[in-house]
CSV table of C-alpha atoms in Angstrom, one decimal:
chain,number,residue,atom,x,y,z
A,1,MET,CA,57.8,110.5,40.3
A,2,HIS,CA,56.3,108.0,37.8
A,3,LYS,CA,55.4,104.7,38.8
A,4,PHE,CA,55.3,101.7,36.6
A,5,SER,CA,51.5,101.2,35.1
A,6,ILE,CA,49.8,98.1,35.7
A,7,LYS,CA,50.2,97.3,32.1
A,8,ASP,CA,54.1,97.1,32.8
A,9,TRP,CA,53.6,94.5,35.3
A,10,ALA,CA,53.8,90.7,34.5
A,11,VAL,CA,50.7,89.5,32.7
A,12,ASP,CA,49.9,87.0,35.6
A,13,ASP,CA,50.0,90.0,38.0
A,14,GLN,CA,47.7,92.2,36.3
A,15,PRO,CA,44.2,92.2,37.9
A,16,ARG,CA,42.2,91.8,34.8
A,17,GLN,CA,44.3,89.2,33.2
A,18,LYS,CA,44.3,87.4,36.6
A,19,LEU,CA,40.6,87.3,36.5
A,20,LEU,CA,40.3,86.1,33.0
A,21,ASN,CA,43.1,83.5,33.5
A,22,LYS,CA,42.5,82.2,37.2
A,23,GLY,CA,38.8,83.5,38.0
A,24,ALA,CA,37.6,86.4,40.2
A,25,ASP,CA,37.9,84.3,43.3
A,26,THR,CA,41.7,84.6,43.0
A,27,LEU,CA,41.7,88.2,43.4
A,28,SER,CA,42.1,90.4,46.5
A,29,ASP,CA,39.4,93.0,47.3
A,30,SER,CA,42.0,95.6,46.3
A,31,GLU,CA,42.5,94.0,42.9
A,32,LEU,CA,38.7,93.7,42.2
A,33,LEU,CA,38.2,97.4,43.0
A,34,ALA,CA,41.2,98.3,41.0
A,35,ILE,CA,39.4,96.8,37.9
A,36,LEU,CA,36.4,99.1,38.8
A,37,ILE,CA,38.7,102.0,39.2
A,38,ASN,CA,40.2,101.2,36.0
A,39,ASN,CA,43.1,103.7,35.7
A,40,GLY,CA,45.4,105.5,38.2
A,41,THR,CA,47.1,108.7,38.1
A,42,SER,CA,50.7,109.6,37.0
A,43,ASP,CA,52.2,108.3,40.5
A,44,HIS,CA,49.5,106.0,41.6
A,45,THR,CA,48.3,103.0,40.1
A,46,ALA,CA,44.5,101.6,40.2
A,47,LEU,CA,45.6,99.3,42.7
A,48,ASP,CA,47.4,102.0,44.9
A,49,ILE,CA,44.0,103.9,44.8
A,50,ALA,CA,42.0,100.8,45.7
A,51,LYS,CA,44.4,100.0,48.6
A,52,ASN,CA,44.3,103.5,49.9
A,53,LEU,CA,40.3,103.5,49.6
A,54,LEU,CA,40.0,100.2,51.5
A,55,GLN,CA,42.5,101.3,54.2
A,56,THR,CA,40.2,104.4,54.9
A,57,VAL,CA,37.3,102.0,55.7
A,58,GLU,CA,39.3,99.5,57.7
A,59,ASN,CA,39.2,96.9,54.7
A,60,SER,CA,35.5,96.6,54.9
A,61,LEU,CA,33.7,96.3,51.5
A,62,HIS,CA,30.4,96.3,53.5
A,63,ARG,CA,31.3,99.7,54.7
A,64,LEU,CA,32.5,100.9,51.5
A,65,ALA,CA,29.2,99.7,49.6
A,66,GLY,CA,27.4,101.9,52.2
A,67,MET,CA,29.1,105.1,51.2
A,68,SER,CA,27.7,107.6,49.1
A,69,VAL,CA,29.5,109.2,46.2
A,70,LYS,CA,29.9,112.3,48.1
A,71,GLU,CA,31.3,110.5,51.1
A,72,MET,CA,33.8,108.7,48.8
A,73,VAL,CA,34.9,111.8,47.2
A,74,ASN,CA,35.1,113.5,50.6
A,75,LEU,CA,37.7,111.0,51.6
A,76,LYS,CA,40.3,113.0,49.4
A,77,ILE,CA,41.8,110.1,48.0
A,78,LYS,CA,44.3,111.1,45.1
A,79,GLY,CA,42.9,109.7,41.9
A,80,LEU,CA,39.4,109.0,43.2
A,81,GLY,CA,37.1,111.6,42.0
A,82,GLU,CA,33.4,111.9,41.4
A,83,ALA,CA,33.3,109.7,38.3
A,84,LYS,CA,35.4,106.7,39.8
A,85,ALA,CA,33.2,107.3,43.0
A,86,ILE,CA,30.1,106.7,41.0
A,87,ALA,CA,31.1,103.5,39.2
A,88,LEU,CA,32.2,102.1,42.5
A,89,THR,CA,28.8,103.1,44.2
A,90,ALA,CA,27.0,101.6,41.1
A,91,ALA,CA,28.9,98.4,41.5
A,92,LEU,CA,28.9,97.9,45.0
């Protein structure tokens, strides 16, 4: 099952374009994380991965920021491997 890529969305709905056009304060935590995650898988967008990740930490960026790379990878979220966990850890 192939989902539409974020690039297929209306420009105003794409997190990067939304940030450029409206500012970072208009984005949800999921959208901000999706920008850091950068890309998804064949069946999950970066936004899907971000939402799944936030759900596992009860929507707490504070809790997510306190996690190590290993802890994030151990969550076994499809599309969130070591490289993306490193990027998130560095940014948070």
